[in-house]
CSV table of N, CA, C and O in Angstrom, one decimal:
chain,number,residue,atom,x,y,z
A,1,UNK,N,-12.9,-9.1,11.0
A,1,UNK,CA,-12.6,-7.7,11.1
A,1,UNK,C,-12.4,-7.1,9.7
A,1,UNK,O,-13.1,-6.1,9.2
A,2,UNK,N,-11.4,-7.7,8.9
A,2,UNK,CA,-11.2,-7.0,7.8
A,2,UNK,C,-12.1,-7.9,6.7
A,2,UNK,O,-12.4,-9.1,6.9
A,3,UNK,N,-12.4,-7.2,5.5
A,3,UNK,CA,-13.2,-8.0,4.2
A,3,UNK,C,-12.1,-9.4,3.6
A,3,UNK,O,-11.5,-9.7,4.6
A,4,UNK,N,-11.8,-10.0,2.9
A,4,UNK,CA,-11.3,-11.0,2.0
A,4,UNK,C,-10.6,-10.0,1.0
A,4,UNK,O,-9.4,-10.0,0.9
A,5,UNK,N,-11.4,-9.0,0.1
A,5,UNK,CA,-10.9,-8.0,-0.4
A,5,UNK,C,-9.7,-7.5,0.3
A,5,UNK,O,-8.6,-8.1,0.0
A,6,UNK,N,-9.7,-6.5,1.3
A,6,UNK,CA,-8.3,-6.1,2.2
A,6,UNK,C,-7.6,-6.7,2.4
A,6,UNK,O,-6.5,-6.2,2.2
A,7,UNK,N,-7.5,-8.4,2.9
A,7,UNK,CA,-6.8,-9.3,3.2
A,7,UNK,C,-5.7,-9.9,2.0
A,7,UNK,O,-4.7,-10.5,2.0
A,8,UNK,N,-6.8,-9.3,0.7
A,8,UNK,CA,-5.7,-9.8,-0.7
A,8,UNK,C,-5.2,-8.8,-0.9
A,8,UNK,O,-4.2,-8.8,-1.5
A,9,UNK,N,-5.7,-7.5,-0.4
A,9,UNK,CA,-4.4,-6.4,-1.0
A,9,UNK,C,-3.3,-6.1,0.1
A,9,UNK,O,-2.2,-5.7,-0.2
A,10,UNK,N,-3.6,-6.3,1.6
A,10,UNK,CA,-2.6,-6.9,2.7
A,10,UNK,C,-1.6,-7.6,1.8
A,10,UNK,O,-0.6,-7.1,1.3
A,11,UNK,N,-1.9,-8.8,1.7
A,11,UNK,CA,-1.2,-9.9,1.7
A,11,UNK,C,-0.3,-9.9,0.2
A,11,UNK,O,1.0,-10.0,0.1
A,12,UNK,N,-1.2,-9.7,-0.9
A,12,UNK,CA,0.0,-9.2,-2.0
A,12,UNK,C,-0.7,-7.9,-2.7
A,12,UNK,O,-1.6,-7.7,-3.5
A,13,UNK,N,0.3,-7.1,-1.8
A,13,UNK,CA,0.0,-6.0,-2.4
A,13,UNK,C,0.5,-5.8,-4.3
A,13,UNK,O,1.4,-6.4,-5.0
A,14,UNK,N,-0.7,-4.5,-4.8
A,14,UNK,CA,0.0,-4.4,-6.1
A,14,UNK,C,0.7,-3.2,-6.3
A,14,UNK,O,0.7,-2.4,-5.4
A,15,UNK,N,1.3,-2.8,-7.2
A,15,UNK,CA,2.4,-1.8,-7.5
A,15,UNK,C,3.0,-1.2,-6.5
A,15,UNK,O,3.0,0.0,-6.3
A,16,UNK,N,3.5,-2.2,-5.8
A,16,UNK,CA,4.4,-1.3,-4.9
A,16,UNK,C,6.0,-1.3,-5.2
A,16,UNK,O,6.7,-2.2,-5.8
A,17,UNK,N,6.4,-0.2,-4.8
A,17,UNK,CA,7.7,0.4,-5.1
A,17,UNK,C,8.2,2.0,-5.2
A,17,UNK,O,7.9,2.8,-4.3
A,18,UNK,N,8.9,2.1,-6.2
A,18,UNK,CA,9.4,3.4,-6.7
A,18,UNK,C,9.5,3.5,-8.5
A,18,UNK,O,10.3,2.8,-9.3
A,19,UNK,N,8.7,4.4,-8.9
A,19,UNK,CA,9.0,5.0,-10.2
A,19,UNK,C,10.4,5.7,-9.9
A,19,UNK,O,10.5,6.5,-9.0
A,20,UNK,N,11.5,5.3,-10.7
A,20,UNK,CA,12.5,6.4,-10.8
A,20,UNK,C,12.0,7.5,-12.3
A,20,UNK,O,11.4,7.3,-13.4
A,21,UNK,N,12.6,8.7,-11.6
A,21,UNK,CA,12.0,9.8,-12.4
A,21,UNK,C,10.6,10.2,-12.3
A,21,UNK,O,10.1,10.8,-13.3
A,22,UNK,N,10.1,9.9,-11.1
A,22,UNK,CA,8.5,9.9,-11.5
A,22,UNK,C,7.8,11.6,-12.0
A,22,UNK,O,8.3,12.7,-11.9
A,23,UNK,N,6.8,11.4,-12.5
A,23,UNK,CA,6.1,13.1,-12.8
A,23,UNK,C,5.2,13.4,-12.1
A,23,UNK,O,4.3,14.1,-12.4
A,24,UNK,N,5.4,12.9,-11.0
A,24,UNK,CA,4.2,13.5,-9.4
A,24,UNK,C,4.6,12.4,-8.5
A,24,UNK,O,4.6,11.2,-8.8
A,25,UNK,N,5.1,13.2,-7.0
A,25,UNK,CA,5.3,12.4,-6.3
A,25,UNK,C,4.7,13.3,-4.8
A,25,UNK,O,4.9,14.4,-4.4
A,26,UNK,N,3.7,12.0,-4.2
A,26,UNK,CA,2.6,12.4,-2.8
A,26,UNK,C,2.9,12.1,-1.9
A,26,UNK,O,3.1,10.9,-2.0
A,27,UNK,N,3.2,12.5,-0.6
A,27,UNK,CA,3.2,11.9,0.4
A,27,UNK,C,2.6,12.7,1.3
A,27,UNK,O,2.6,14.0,1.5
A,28,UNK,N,1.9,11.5,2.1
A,28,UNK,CA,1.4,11.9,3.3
A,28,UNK,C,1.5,11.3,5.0
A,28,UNK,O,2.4,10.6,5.3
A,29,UNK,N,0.8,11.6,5.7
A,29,UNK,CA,1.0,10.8,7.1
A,29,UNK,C,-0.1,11.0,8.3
A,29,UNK,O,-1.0,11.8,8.1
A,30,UNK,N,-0.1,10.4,9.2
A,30,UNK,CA,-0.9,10.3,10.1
A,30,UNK,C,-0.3,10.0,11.7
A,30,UNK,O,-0.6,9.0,12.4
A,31,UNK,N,0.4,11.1,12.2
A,31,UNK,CA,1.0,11.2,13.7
A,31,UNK,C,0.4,10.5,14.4
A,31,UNK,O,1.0,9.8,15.2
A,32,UNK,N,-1.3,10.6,14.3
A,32,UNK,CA,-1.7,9.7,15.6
A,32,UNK,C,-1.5,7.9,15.3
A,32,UNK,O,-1.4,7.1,16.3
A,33,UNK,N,-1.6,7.4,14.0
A,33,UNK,CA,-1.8,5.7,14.2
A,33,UNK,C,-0.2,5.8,13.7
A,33,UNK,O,0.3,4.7,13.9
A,34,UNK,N,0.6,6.4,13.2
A,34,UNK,CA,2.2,6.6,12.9
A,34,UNK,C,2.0,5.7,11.1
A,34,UNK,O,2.8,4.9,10.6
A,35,UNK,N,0.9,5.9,10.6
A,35,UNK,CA,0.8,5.4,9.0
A,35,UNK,C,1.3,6.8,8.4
A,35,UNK,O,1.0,7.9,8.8
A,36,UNK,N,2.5,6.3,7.1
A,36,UNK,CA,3.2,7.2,6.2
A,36,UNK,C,2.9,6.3,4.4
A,36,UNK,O,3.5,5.4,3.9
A,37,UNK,N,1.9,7.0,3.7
A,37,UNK,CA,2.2,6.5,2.5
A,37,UNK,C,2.6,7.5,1.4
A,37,UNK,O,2.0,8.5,1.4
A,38,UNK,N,3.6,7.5,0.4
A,38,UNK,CA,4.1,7.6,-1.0
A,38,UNK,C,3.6,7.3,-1.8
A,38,UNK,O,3.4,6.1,-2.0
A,39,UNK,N,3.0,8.2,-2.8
A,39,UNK,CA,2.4,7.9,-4.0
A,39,UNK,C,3.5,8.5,-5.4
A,39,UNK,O,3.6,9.7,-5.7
A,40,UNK,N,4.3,7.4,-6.2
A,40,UNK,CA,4.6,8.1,-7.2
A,40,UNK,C,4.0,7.6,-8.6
A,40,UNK,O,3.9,6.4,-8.9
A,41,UNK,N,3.5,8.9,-9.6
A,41,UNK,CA,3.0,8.9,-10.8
A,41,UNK,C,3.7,8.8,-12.2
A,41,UNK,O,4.4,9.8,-12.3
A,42,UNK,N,3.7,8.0,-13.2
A,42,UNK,CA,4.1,8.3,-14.3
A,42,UNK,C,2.9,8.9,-15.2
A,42,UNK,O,1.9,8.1,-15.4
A,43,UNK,N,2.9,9.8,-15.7
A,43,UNK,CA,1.6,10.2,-16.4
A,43,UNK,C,2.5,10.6,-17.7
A,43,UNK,O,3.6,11.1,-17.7
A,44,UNK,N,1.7,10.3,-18.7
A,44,UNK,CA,2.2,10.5,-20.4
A,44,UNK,C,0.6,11.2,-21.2
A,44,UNK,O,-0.5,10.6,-21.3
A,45,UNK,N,0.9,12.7,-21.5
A,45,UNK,CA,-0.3,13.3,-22.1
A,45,UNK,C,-1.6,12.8,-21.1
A,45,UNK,O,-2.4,12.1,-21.7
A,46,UNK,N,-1.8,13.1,-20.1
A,46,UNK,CA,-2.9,13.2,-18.9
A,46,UNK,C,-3.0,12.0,-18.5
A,46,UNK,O,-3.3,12.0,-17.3
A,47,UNK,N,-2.8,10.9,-19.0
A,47,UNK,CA,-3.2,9.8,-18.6
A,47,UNK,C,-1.6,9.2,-17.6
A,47,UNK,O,-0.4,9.4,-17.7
A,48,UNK,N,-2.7,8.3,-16.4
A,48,UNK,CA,-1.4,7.8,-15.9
A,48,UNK,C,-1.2,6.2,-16.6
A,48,UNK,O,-1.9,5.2,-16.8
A,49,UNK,N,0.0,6.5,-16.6
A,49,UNK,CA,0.1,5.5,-17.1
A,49,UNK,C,1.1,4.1,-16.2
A,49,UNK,O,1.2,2.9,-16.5
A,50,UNK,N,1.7,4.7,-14.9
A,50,UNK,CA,2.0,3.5,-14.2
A,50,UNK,C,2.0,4.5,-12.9
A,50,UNK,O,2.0,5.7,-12.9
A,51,UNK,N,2.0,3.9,-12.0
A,51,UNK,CA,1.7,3.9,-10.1
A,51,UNK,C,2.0,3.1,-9.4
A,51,UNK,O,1.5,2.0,-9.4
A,52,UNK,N,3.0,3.4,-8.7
A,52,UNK,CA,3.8,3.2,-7.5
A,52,UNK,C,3.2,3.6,-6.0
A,52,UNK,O,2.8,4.7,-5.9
A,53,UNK,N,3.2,2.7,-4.9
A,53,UNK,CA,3.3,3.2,-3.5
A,53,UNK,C,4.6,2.1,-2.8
A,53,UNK,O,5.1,1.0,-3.1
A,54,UNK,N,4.7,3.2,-1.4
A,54,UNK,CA,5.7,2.7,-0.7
A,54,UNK,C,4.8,3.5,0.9
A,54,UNK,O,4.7,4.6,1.4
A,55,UNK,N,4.4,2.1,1.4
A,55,UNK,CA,3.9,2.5,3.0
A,55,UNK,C,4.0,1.9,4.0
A,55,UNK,O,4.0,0.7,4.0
A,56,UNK,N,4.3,2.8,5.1
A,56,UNK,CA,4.7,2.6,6.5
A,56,UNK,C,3.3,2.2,7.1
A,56,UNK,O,2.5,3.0,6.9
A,57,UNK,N,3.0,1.3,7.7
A,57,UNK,CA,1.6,1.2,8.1
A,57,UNK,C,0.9,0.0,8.6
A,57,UNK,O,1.6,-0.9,8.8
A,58,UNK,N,-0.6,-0.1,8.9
A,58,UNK,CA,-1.2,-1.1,9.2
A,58,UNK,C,-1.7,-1.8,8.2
A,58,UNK,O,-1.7,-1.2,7.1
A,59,UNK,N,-2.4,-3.3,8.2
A,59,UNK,CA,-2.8,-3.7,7.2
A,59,UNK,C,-3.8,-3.3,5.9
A,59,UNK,O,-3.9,-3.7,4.7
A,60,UNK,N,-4.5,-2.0,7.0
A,60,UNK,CA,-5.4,-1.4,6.1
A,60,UNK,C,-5.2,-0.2,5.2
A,60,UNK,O,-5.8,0.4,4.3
A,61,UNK,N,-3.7,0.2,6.0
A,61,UNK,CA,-2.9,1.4,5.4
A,61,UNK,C,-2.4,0.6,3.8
A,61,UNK,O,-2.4,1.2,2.7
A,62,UNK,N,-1.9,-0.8,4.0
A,62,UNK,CA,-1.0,-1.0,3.0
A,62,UNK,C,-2.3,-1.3,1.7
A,62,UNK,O,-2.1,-1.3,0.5
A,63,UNK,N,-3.6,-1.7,2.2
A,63,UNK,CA,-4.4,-2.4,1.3
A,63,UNK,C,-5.0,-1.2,1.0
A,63,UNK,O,-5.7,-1.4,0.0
A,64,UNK,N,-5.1,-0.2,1.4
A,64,UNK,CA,-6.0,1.2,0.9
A,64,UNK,C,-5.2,1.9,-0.4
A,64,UNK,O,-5.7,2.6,-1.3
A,65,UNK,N,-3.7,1.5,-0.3
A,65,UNK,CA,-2.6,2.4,-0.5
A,65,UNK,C,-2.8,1.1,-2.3
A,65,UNK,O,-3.2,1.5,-3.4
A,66,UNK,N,-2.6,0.1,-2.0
A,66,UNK,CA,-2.7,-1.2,-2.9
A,66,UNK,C,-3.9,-0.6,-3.7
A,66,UNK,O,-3.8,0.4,-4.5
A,67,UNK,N,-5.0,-1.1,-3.4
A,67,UNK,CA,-6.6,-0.8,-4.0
A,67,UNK,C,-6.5,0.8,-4.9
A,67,UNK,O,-6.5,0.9,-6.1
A,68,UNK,N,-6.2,1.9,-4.2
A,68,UNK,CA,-6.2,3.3,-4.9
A,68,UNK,C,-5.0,3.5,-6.4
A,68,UNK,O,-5.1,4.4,-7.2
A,69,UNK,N,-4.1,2.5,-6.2
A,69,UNK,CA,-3.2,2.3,-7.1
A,69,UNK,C,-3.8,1.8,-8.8
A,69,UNK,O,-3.8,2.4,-9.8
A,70,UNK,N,-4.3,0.5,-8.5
A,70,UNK,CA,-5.3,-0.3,-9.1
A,70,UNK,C,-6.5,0.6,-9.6
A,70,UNK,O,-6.9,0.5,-10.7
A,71,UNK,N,-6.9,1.4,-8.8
A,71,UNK,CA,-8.1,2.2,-9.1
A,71,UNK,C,-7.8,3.4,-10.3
A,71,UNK,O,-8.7,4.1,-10.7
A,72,UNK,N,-6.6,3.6,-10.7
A,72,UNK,CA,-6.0,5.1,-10.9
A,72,UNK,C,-5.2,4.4,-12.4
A,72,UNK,O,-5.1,5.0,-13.5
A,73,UNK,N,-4.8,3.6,-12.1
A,73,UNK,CA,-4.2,3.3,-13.6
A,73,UNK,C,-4.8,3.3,-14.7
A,73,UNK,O,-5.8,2.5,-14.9
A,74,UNK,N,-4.1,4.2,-15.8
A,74,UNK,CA,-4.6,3.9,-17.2
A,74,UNK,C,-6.0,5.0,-17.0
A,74,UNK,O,-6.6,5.0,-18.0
A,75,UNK,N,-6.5,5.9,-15.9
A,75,UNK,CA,-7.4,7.2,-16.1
A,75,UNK,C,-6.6,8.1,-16.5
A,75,UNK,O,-5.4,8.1,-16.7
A,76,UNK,N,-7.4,9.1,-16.5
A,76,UNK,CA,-6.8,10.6,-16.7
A,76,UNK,C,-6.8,11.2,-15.3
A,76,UNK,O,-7.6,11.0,-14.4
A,77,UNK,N,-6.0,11.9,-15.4
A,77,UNK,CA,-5.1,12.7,-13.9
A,77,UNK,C,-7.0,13.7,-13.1
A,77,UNK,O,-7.4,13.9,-11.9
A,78,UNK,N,-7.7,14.0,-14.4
A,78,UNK,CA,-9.0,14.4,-14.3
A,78,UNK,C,-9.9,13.4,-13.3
A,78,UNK,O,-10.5,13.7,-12.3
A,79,UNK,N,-9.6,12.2,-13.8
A,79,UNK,CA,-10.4,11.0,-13.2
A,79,UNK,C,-10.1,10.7,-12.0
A,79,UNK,O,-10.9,10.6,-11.0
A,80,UNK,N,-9.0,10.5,-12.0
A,80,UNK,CA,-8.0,10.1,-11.0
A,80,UNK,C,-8.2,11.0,-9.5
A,80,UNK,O,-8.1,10.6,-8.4
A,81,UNK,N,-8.4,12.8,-9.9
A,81,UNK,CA,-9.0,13.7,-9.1
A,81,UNK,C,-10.4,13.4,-8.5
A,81,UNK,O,-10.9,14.1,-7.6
A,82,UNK,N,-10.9,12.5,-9.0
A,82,UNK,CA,-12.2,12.8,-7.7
A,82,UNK,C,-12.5,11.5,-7.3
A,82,UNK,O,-13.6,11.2,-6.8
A,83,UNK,N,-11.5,10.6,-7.4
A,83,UNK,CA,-11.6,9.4,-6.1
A,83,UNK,C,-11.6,9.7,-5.3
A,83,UNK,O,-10.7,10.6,-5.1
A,84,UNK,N,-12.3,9.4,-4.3
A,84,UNK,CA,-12.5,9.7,-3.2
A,84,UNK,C,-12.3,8.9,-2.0
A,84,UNK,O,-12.6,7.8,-2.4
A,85,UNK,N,-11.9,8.9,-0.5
A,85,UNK,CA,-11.7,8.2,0.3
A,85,UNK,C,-13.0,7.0,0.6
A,85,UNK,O,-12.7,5.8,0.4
A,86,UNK,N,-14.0,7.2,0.8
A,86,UNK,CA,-15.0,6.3,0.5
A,86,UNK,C,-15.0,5.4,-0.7
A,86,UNK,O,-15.2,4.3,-0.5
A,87,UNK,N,-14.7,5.9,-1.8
A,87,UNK,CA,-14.4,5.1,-3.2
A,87,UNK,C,-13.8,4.5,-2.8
A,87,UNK,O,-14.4,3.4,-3.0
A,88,UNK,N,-12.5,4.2,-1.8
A,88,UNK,CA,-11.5,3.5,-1.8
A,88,UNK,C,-11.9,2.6,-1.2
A,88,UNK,O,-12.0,1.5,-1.7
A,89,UNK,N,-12.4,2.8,0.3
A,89,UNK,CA,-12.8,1.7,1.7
A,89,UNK,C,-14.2,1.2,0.9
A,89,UNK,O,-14.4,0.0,1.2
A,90,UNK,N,-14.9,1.5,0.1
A,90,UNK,CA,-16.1,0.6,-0.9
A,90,UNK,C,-15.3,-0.3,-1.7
A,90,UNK,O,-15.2,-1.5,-1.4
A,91,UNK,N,-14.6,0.1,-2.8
A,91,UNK,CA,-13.6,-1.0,-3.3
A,91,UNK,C,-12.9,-2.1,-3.0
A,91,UNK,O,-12.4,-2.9,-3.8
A,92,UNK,N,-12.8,-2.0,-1.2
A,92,UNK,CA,-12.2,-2.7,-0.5
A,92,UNK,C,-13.3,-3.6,0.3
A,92,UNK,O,-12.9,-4.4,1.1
A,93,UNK,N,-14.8,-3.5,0.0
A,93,UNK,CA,-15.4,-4.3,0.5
A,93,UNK,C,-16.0,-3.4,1.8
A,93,UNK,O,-16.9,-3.8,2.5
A,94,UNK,N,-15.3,-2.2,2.2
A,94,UNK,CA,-15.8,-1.7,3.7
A,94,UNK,C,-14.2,-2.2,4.5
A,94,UNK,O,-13.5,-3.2,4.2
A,95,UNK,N,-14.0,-1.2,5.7
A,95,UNK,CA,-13.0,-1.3,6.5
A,95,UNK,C,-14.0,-1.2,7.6
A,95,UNK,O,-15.2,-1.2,7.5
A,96,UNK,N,-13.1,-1.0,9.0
A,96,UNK,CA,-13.7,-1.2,10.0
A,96,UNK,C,-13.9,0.4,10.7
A,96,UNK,O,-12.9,1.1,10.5
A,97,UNK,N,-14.7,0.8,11.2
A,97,UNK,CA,-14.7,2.3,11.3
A,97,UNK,C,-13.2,3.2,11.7
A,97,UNK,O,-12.8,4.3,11.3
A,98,UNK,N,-12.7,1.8,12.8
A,98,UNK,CA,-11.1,2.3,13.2
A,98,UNK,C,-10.6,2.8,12.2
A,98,UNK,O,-10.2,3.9,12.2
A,99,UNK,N,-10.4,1.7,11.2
A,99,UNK,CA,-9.5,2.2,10.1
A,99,UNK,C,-10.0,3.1,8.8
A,99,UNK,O,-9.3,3.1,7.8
A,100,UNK,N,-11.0,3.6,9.0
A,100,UNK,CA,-11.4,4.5,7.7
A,100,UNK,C,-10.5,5.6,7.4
A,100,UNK,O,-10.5,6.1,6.3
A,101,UNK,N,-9.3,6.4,8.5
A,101,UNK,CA,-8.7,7.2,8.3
A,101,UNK,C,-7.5,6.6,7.5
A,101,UNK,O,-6.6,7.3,7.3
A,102,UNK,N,-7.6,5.1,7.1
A,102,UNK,CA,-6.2,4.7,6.4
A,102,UNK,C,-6.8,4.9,4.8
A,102,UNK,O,-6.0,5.3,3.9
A,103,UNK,N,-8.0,4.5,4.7
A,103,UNK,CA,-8.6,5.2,3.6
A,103,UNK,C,-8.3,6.6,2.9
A,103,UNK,O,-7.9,6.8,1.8
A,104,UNK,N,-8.7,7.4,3.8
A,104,UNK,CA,-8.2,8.8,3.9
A,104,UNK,C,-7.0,9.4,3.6
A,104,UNK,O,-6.9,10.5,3.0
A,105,UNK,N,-5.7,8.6,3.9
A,105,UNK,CA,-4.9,8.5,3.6
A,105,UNK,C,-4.1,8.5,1.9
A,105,UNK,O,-3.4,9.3,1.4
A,106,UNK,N,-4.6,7.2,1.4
A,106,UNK,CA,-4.5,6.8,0.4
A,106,UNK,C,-5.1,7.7,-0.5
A,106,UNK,O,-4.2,8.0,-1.2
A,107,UNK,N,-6.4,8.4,-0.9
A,107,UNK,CA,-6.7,9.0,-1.4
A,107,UNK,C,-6.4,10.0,-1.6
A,107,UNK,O,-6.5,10.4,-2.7
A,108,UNK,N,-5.8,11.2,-0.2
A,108,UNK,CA,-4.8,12.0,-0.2
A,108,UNK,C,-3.5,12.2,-0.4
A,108,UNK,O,-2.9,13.2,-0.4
A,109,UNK,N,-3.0,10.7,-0.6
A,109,UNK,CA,-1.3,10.9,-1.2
A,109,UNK,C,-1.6,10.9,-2.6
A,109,UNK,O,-0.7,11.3,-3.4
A,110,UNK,N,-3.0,10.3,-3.2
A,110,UNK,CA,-2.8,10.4,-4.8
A,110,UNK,C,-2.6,11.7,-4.8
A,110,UNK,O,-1.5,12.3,-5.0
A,111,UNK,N,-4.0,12.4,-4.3
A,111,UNK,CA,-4.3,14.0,-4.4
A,111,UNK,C,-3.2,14.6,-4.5
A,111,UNK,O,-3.3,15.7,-5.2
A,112,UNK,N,-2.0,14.3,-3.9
A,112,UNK,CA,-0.8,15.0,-3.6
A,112,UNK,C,-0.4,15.2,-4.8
A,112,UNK,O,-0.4,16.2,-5.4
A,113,UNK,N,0.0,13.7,-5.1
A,113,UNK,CA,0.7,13.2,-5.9
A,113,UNK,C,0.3,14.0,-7.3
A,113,UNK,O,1.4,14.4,-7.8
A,114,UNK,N,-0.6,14.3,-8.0
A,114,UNK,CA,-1.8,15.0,-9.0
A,114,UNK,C,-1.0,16.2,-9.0
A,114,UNK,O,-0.2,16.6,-9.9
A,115,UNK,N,-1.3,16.9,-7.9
A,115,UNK,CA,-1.0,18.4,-7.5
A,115,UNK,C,0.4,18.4,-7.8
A,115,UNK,O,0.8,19.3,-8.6
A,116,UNK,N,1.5,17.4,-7.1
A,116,UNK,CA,2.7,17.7,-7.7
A,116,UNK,C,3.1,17.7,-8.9
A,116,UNK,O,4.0,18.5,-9.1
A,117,UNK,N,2.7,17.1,-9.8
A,117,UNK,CA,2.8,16.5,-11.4
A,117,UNK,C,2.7,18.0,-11.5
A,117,UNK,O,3.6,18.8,-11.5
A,118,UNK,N,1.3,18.4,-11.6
A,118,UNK,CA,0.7,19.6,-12.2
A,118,UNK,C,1.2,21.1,-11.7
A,118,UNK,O,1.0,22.2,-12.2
A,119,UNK,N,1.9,20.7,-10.5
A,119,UNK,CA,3.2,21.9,-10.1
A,119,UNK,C,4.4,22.3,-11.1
A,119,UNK,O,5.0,23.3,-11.5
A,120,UNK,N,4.5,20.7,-11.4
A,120,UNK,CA,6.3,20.6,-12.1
A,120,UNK,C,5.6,20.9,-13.7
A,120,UNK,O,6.4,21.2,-14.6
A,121,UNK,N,4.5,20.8,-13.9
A,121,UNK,CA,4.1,20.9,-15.4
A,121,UNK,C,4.6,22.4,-15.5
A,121,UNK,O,5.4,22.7,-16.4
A,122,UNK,N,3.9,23.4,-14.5
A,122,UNK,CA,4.0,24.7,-14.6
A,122,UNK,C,5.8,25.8,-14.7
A,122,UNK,O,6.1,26.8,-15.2
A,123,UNK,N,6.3,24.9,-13.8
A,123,UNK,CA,7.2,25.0,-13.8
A,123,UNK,C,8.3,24.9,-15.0
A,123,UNK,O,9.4,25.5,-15.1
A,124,UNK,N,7.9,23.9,-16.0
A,124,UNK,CA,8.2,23.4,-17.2
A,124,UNK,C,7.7,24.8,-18.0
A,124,UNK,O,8.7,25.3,-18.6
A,125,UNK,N,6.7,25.5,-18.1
A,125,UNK,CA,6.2,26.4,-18.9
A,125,UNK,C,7.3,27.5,-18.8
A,125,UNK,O,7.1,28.6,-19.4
């Protein structure tokens, strides 16, 4: 069902946790499968420079949330803006149609995550 890919970001996932102090923090959710992921950003002059998740979820919620992390580090907040949910379930080898909305997920808590940074920037001005 799942790739070898998903099953290594299942099984040990990477950066997971909490930035304390972070400078963008995303969350999102999904009522119908009850998946909740957290995206927090440290970004220094556009670039991110460390990423954090924390998810409630299925195996493919936790490995989508893992993979988009990996994918985002060390770009610019520019770059980082147009991953896309397919980017994500391709980097994972393909999910199973069931789970492509955990994909979706993942890619919209960064999204979040971006938007918040660039809220608190303005805020700052």
């Amino acid at each position: 069902m799942y790739t070898e890919k998903v099953m290594d970001h299942f099984t040990n996932p990477r950066n997971v946790g909490e930035i304390e102090n972070p400078d963008g923090v995303g969350e999102v959710g999904n009522a119908k499968c009850g998946d909740i992921m957290r995206i927090y950003l440290d970004i220094e002059g556009d670039i991110i420079k460390d990423v954090k998740f924390k998810t409630f979820g299925c195996g493919a919620a936790v490995a989508t949330s893992s993979m988009v992390t990996e994918m985002v580090k060390g770009k610019t907040i520019d770059e980082a803006m147009v991953i896309s949910n397919a980017a994500v379930a391709e980097a994972l080898g393909g999910l199973p149609e069931t789970k492509m909305h955990c994909s979706n997920l993942a890619a919209d808590a960064l999204h979040k995550a971006i938007e918040n940074y660039k809220d608190n920037q303005l805020k700052k001005e």
